[in-house]
Amino acid sequence: MSNSIFKEVTFTPQAFEKEFNLSNRRRFTKLILILESLIDSGIIITASSNWKEKVLDFIEKYENDEKDDISSLLKEIDDRQRIMSYPSHENYDNEEEWIEKISLINNKSAFDFIAGTKNKGIVQIVESIERENYKYTGAIVAKQTELFMQNMLAPILSYAEIVKVFDPYFSLIPTVGNKERFKKSLELICENLCNKHGKKNKATIEIHTSIKSMMNNFKQFVWQYTSDVPKILKYFEQKYDHTITINIWEEVKKENEWHERWIITNQCGVSIGKGSDISDWTDSTWGLLNWENIPEIEGKFNKNRNTYNFIGEINSSNVIKNQNPHNTLTYMTEKEKKVEKANQEIRIKKKLEDAENKLSKNKKIFNKNTKKWEFI
């Protein structure tokens, strides 16, 4: 799947053998280069639970410098939860058994490369692996069709346990013409999340959206619009066994206007130019996020910080209101703001007139003839 921005790859343990790699210095250099690239751009899938143990045994035989180079790179990949085992209780002692098993897994969903000690069939030695199969070479721009989204999401979500979708326009509320946007996107996320080459596990989906995805034509947020969303979430939870919540936010200041869209997992993050909806006619740009920037993005959507106001949460059971929005003007165009300002002035004037009328009706004078207070 070399057209993906996030690479799913695998190595036989024997690909780390000292004699094999140091017999050709170019080979060892290429191995280091690939591991360095995977820190940012990929995930290593192993066919057995004893893969790490086997690899460490091979690494221990290197001299200190080479051993440290490989160990530190593998550790950094592992620290990002990017060395994952295909769910299996089987262990393999030789490369032939390992390749046989990984070939079956590859038939379910193809790896970007399978590295071993010989070029044979789908297996390659590291110096034969093309750069595009292990390195992130930049953002991909294409029409955001269902097939394109499937190809992008599969390697990003396949071994992830948590996914957070940040899209200020994400909404499961039908739009004009009763069109249900984003529903198919959510289906794709559910299908691919923690799929593990067909050995599906439970996972968590957090969707973060803005009040502007749930406004009427007058730019008013309407809680009633959310009433049917829990039923939709319940359908997806029962079908895929994931837990799904939608968090609703409101921008606080103009300088923190929220337009960007991201998908972030416990393993990586991507930016999505078009957003998380399927669109057969619009180009979208998908790019990998810098690992160090992910906490900053997630931090903006922290209920204890004031970057955005937390308005409420929707889950498969109910709608939980935290507060009502109070910055509706933020989402209006300049023309709409002028109209709203004029309407506010009319409302204020009307209130003042009503108050004056009320006062005049209640005004009293003292009648000297009747010697009583009377209303005018």
Coordinates of C-alpha atoms in Angstrom, one line a residue:
M1 CA 0.0 0.0 0.0
S2 CA 2.7 2.5 -1.0
N3 CA 0.0 5.1 -1.8
S4 CA -0.7 5.5 1.9
I5 CA 0.8 8.2 4.1
F6 CA 1.2 5.7 7.0
K7 CA 3.1 2.6 6.2
E8 CA 2.2 -0.9 7.5
V9 CA 5.4 -3.0 7.3
T10 CA 6.9 -6.2 8.7
F11 CA 10.3 -7.8 9.2
T12 CA 11.2 -11.4 9.8
P13 CA 13.3 -11.6 13.0
Q14 CA 16.1 -13.0 10.9
A15 CA 16.3 -9.7 9.0
F16 CA 18.1 -8.3 12.1
E17 CA 20.9 -11.0 12.1
K18 CA 24.3 -9.6 12.6
E19 CA 26.1 -11.7 10.0
F20 CA 23.4 -11.0 7.4
N21 CA 23.5 -7.2 7.8
L22 CA 27.2 -6.6 8.4
S23 CA 28.2 -8.7 5.5
N24 CA 27.1 -5.7 3.4
R25 CA 27.6 -2.3 5.0
R26 CA 25.1 -0.8 2.6
R27 CA 22.5 -3.2 3.9
F28 CA 23.0 -2.2 7.5
T29 CA 22.9 1.5 6.6
K30 CA 19.6 0.9 4.7
L31 CA 18.2 -0.9 7.7
I32 CA 19.0 2.0 10.0
L33 CA 17.5 4.5 7.4
I34 CA 14.3 2.5 7.2
L35 CA 13.9 2.3 11.0
E36 CA 14.6 6.1 11.3
S37 CA 11.8 6.7 8.8
L38 CA 9.3 4.4 10.5
I39 CA 9.6 6.5 13.7
D40 CA 7.5 9.1 11.9
S41 CA 5.8 7.2 9.1
G42 CA 4.9 3.7 9.9
I43 CA 4.0 0.7 12.1
I44 CA 5.7 -2.7 12.3
I45 CA 3.3 -5.7 12.4
T46 CA 4.6 -9.0 13.7
A47 CA 3.3 -12.4 13.0
S48 CA 3.9 -13.8 16.5
S49 CA 4.0 -12.7 20.1
N50 CA 7.7 -13.7 20.5
W51 CA 8.9 -11.4 17.7
K52 CA 10.5 -8.9 20.0
E53 CA 12.3 -11.6 22.0
K54 CA 13.7 -13.1 18.8
V55 CA 14.9 -9.8 17.5
L56 CA 16.5 -8.8 20.8
D57 CA 18.4 -12.1 20.7
F58 CA 19.8 -11.2 17.3
I59 CA 20.6 -7.6 18.3
E60 CA 22.6 -8.7 21.4
K61 CA 25.2 -10.2 19.1
Y62 CA 26.1 -6.8 17.5
E63 CA 29.0 -4.6 18.8
N64 CA 27.9 -1.8 21.2
D65 CA 27.5 0.9 18.6
E66 CA 25.5 -1.1 16.1
K67 CA 23.5 -2.6 18.9
D68 CA 22.7 0.8 20.4
D69 CA 21.7 2.2 17.0
I70 CA 19.1 -0.6 16.3
S71 CA 17.9 -0.9 19.9
S72 CA 17.2 2.8 20.3
L73 CA 15.3 3.1 17.0
L74 CA 13.2 0.1 17.8
K75 CA 12.5 1.4 21.3
E76 CA 11.3 4.8 19.9
I77 CA 9.0 3.0 17.5
D78 CA 7.7 0.8 20.3
D79 CA 7.2 3.8 22.6
R80 CA 4.8 5.2 20.1
Q81 CA 2.9 1.8 20.2
R82 CA 4.0 1.0 16.7
I83 CA 5.3 -2.5 17.1
M84 CA 2.1 -4.5 17.2
S85 CA 1.5 -8.3 17.1
Y86 CA -1.1 -9.9 14.9
P87 CA -3.4 -11.6 17.4
S88 CA -2.0 -15.2 17.6
H89 CA -0.7 -17.5 20.2
E90 CA 1.6 -19.2 17.7
N91 CA 5.4 -18.8 17.7
Y92 CA 7.8 -19.5 14.9
D93 CA 11.4 -20.6 15.2
N94 CA 12.6 -20.3 11.6
E95 CA 12.2 -17.7 8.8
E96 CA 10.2 -20.1 6.5
E97 CA 7.5 -20.6 9.1
W98 CA 7.3 -16.9 9.8
I99 CA 7.1 -16.0 6.1
E100 CA 4.3 -18.6 5.6
K101 CA 2.2 -17.0 8.4
I102 CA 2.9 -13.4 7.4
S103 CA 1.9 -14.3 3.8
L104 CA -1.5 -15.3 5.0
I105 CA -1.9 -12.1 6.9
N106 CA -0.7 -10.1 3.8
N107 CA -3.5 -11.7 1.8
K108 CA -6.0 -10.0 4.1
S109 CA -4.4 -6.6 3.8
A110 CA -1.2 -6.0 1.9
F111 CA 1.9 -4.7 3.7
D112 CA 4.0 -1.9 2.2
F113 CA 6.9 -4.2 2.5
I114 CA 7.9 -7.6 4.0
A115 CA 11.7 -7.6 4.9
G116 CA 13.6 -10.9 5.2
T117 CA 17.0 -12.4 4.4
K118 CA 16.3 -13.1 0.7
N119 CA 14.5 -11.6 -2.3
K120 CA 11.8 -14.2 -2.9
G121 CA 8.2 -13.7 -3.8
I122 CA 6.7 -11.0 -1.6
V123 CA 9.8 -10.9 0.7
Q124 CA 12.6 -8.4 0.1
I125 CA 16.0 -7.7 1.5
V126 CA 16.2 -4.2 2.9
E127 CA 18.4 -2.7 0.2
S128 CA 15.7 -3.7 -2.4
I129 CA 12.9 -1.8 -0.6
E130 CA 11.8 1.3 -2.4
R131 CA 11.8 4.6 -0.6
E132 CA 8.1 5.2 -1.1
N133 CA 7.3 2.0 0.8
Y134 CA 8.9 3.1 4.1
K135 CA 9.2 6.9 4.1
Y136 CA 6.6 9.7 4.3
T137 CA 7.2 11.7 1.2
G138 CA 4.6 14.4 1.7
A139 CA 0.9 15.0 1.8
I140 CA -1.4 13.3 -0.7
V141 CA -4.0 15.3 -2.6
A142 CA -7.0 13.5 -4.2
K143 CA -10.7 13.4 -4.5
Q144 CA -12.1 12.3 -1.2
T145 CA -14.0 9.3 -2.4
E146 CA -15.1 6.4 -0.3
L147 CA -12.3 4.2 -1.8
F148 CA -9.7 6.9 -1.1
M149 CA -10.8 7.3 2.5
Q150 CA -10.7 3.5 2.9
N151 CA -7.1 3.4 1.6
M152 CA -6.1 6.3 3.9
L153 CA -7.8 5.0 7.1
A154 CA -7.0 1.3 6.9
P155 CA -3.3 1.6 8.0
I156 CA -3.9 4.5 10.3
L157 CA -6.7 2.7 12.3
S158 CA -6.0 -1.0 11.9
Y159 CA -4.0 -1.5 15.1
A160 CA -5.1 1.6 17.0
E161 CA -7.2 1.3 20.1
I162 CA -8.3 5.0 20.4
V163 CA -9.2 7.4 17.6
K164 CA -10.2 11.0 18.0
V165 CA -11.8 12.8 15.1
F166 CA -11.6 16.6 15.2
D167 CA -13.9 18.2 12.7
P168 CA -15.9 21.4 13.5
Y169 CA -18.5 20.5 10.8
F170 CA -19.0 16.8 11.8
S171 CA -22.7 16.2 12.3
L172 CA -25.0 13.2 12.1
I173 CA -28.0 15.5 11.8
P174 CA -29.6 15.3 8.3
T175 CA -29.0 18.4 6.2
V176 CA -31.1 20.0 3.4
G177 CA -32.9 17.3 1.4
N178 CA -32.5 14.9 4.4
K179 CA -29.0 14.0 3.3
E180 CA -27.1 12.2 6.0
R181 CA -23.5 13.4 5.9
F182 CA -20.7 11.8 7.8
K183 CA -22.6 8.6 8.5
K184 CA -20.6 6.6 5.9
S185 CA -17.4 8.2 7.2
L186 CA -18.2 7.0 10.7
E187 CA -18.9 3.5 9.2
L188 CA -15.5 3.4 7.6
I189 CA -13.8 4.4 10.9
C190 CA -15.7 1.7 12.8
E191 CA -14.9 -0.9 10.2
N192 CA -11.1 -0.2 10.1
L193 CA -10.5 0.7 13.8
C194 CA -8.7 -2.1 15.6
N195 CA -9.4 -4.4 12.7
K196 CA -6.0 -6.1 13.1
H197 CA -6.1 -7.9 9.7
G198 CA -9.5 -9.4 10.5
K199 CA -9.0 -10.1 14.2
K200 CA -11.3 -7.3 15.3
N201 CA -11.1 -5.9 18.9
K202 CA -13.1 -3.3 20.9
A203 CA -11.9 0.3 20.7
T204 CA -12.9 3.9 21.5
I205 CA -14.0 6.6 19.2
E206 CA -14.1 10.3 20.3
I207 CA -15.6 12.8 17.9
H208 CA -15.0 16.5 18.6
T209 CA -17.2 18.9 16.7
S210 CA -18.4 22.5 16.9
I211 CA -21.8 24.1 17.6
K212 CA -21.7 25.5 14.1
S213 CA -22.4 21.9 12.8
M214 CA -25.8 22.1 14.7
M215 CA -27.1 25.6 13.9
N216 CA -30.3 26.6 12.2
N217 CA -30.5 29.2 9.4
F218 CA -30.4 32.0 11.9
K219 CA -27.0 30.8 13.3
Q220 CA -28.7 29.5 16.5
F221 CA -27.6 26.4 18.2
V222 CA -30.6 24.1 18.7
W223 CA -30.4 21.3 21.3
Q224 CA -33.4 19.6 19.8
Y225 CA -31.4 18.8 16.6
T226 CA -29.3 16.3 18.6
S227 CA -32.3 14.3 19.9
D228 CA -31.9 11.4 17.4
V229 CA -28.1 11.2 17.5
P230 CA -27.9 8.8 20.5
K231 CA -29.9 6.2 18.5
I232 CA -27.4 6.5 15.6
L233 CA -24.5 6.0 17.9
K234 CA -26.2 3.0 19.5
Y235 CA -26.6 1.4 16.1
F236 CA -22.9 1.7 15.4
E237 CA -21.9 0.5 18.9
Q238 CA -24.0 -2.6 18.6
K239 CA -22.8 -3.4 15.1
Y240 CA -19.0 -2.8 15.8
D241 CA -18.7 -3.1 19.5
H242 CA -16.8 0.2 19.8
T243 CA -17.6 3.0 22.3
I244 CA -18.5 6.3 20.6
T245 CA -19.0 9.8 22.1
I246 CA -19.4 13.2 20.5
N247 CA -18.1 16.2 22.3
I248 CA -19.5 19.6 21.3
W249 CA -17.3 22.8 21.6
E250 CA -17.7 26.5 21.0
E251 CA -14.9 28.9 20.0
V252 CA -14.2 31.5 22.6
K253 CA -12.2 34.1 20.7
K254 CA -11.9 35.0 17.0
E255 CA -8.1 34.3 17.0
N256 CA -8.9 30.7 18.0
E257 CA -11.4 30.1 15.2
W258 CA -11.5 26.4 14.5
H259 CA -11.4 25.3 10.9
E260 CA -8.7 22.5 10.8
R261 CA -9.6 18.8 10.8
W262 CA -7.5 16.0 12.3
I263 CA -7.7 12.3 12.9
I264 CA -5.5 11.3 15.9
T265 CA -5.0 7.8 17.3
N266 CA -2.8 6.5 20.1
Q267 CA -0.2 5.8 17.4
C268 CA -0.2 8.7 14.9
G269 CA -2.1 11.7 13.7
V270 CA -3.1 13.1 10.3
S271 CA -4.5 16.4 9.0
I272 CA -7.4 16.4 6.6
G273 CA -7.9 19.4 4.4
K274 CA -11.5 18.6 3.2
G275 CA -12.7 17.2 6.5
S276 CA -14.0 13.8 7.5
D277 CA -16.9 13.6 5.1
I278 CA -16.9 11.7 1.8
S279 CA -16.9 14.0 -1.3
D280 CA -16.5 12.6 -4.8
W281 CA -16.0 16.0 -6.4
T282 CA -13.7 17.8 -3.9
D283 CA -9.9 17.5 -3.6
S284 CA -8.6 16.9 -0.1
T285 CA -5.1 17.0 1.3
W286 CA -4.0 14.3 3.8
G287 CA -0.8 14.7 5.7
L288 CA 1.0 13.2 8.6
L289 CA 1.2 15.3 11.8
N290 CA 4.5 15.8 13.6
W291 CA 4.4 13.5 16.6
E292 CA 5.5 16.3 18.9
N293 CA 2.6 18.5 17.8
I294 CA -0.2 16.0 18.7
P295 CA -0.4 16.9 22.4
E296 CA -0.8 20.6 21.5
I297 CA -3.8 19.8 19.3
E298 CA -5.4 17.5 21.8
G299 CA -4.8 20.1 24.6
K300 CA -7.1 22.6 22.9
F301 CA -10.0 20.3 23.6
N302 CA -9.4 20.0 27.3
K303 CA -12.4 20.8 29.5
N304 CA -10.1 22.3 32.1
R305 CA -8.6 24.8 29.6
N306 CA -10.3 27.9 28.1
T307 CA -9.3 27.5 24.4
Y308 CA -12.8 26.4 23.6
N309 CA -16.0 26.2 25.7
F310 CA -17.2 22.6 26.3
I311 CA -21.0 22.7 25.5
G312 CA -22.0 19.1 25.9
E313 CA -21.6 15.4 25.1
I314 CA -23.7 13.0 23.1
N315 CA -23.4 9.2 23.7
S316 CA -25.4 6.2 22.8
S317 CA -27.7 6.7 25.8
N318 CA -28.4 10.4 26.0
V319 CA -27.4 14.1 25.4
I320 CA -25.6 15.6 28.3
K321 CA -25.8 19.4 28.4
N322 CA -22.9 21.3 30.0
Q323 CA -23.9 24.8 29.1
N324 CA -25.6 26.9 26.4
P325 CA -23.5 28.6 23.8
H326 CA -23.0 32.3 24.3
N327 CA -20.8 33.4 21.4
T328 CA -23.2 32.9 18.5
L329 CA -22.0 36.1 16.7
T330 CA -18.6 34.5 16.2
Y331 CA -20.2 32.2 13.5
M332 CA -22.0 35.0 11.5
T333 CA -20.8 36.7 8.4
E334 CA -20.3 40.5 8.5
K335 CA -23.6 40.9 6.7
E336 CA -25.4 38.7 9.2
K337 CA -23.8 40.5 12.0
K338 CA -25.1 43.9 10.7
V339 CA -28.6 42.4 10.4
E340 CA -28.4 41.0 13.9
K341 CA -27.2 44.3 15.3
A342 CA -30.1 46.1 13.7
N343 CA -32.5 43.6 15.0
Q344 CA -31.0 43.9 18.5
E345 CA -31.5 47.7 18.3
I346 CA -35.1 47.3 17.3
R347 CA -35.6 44.9 20.2
I348 CA -34.0 47.3 22.7
K349 CA -36.1 50.2 21.4
K350 CA -39.3 48.1 21.6
K351 CA -38.4 47.1 25.2
L352 CA -37.9 50.8 26.1
E353 CA -41.2 51.8 24.5
D354 CA -43.0 49.0 26.4
A355 CA -41.5 50.1 29.7
E356 CA -42.5 53.8 29.1
N357 CA -46.0 52.7 28.2
K358 CA -46.2 50.6 31.3
L359 CA -45.0 53.5 33.5
S360 CA -47.4 56.0 31.9
K361 CA -50.3 53.6 32.5
N362 CA -49.3 53.3 36.2
K363 CA -48.7 57.0 36.7
K364 CA -50.9 58.6 39.5
I365 CA -51.9 62.2 40.4
F366 CA -53.7 63.5 43.5
N367 CA -57.3 64.7 42.8
K368 CA -58.0 67.7 45.1
N369 CA -61.7 67.4 44.6
T370 CA -62.0 63.7 45.5
K371 CA -58.9 63.9 47.7
K372 CA -57.7 60.6 46.2
W373 CA -54.8 59.3 44.1
E374 CA -55.9 58.4 40.6
F375 CA -54.2 56.8 37.6
I376 CA -53.8 59.0 34.5

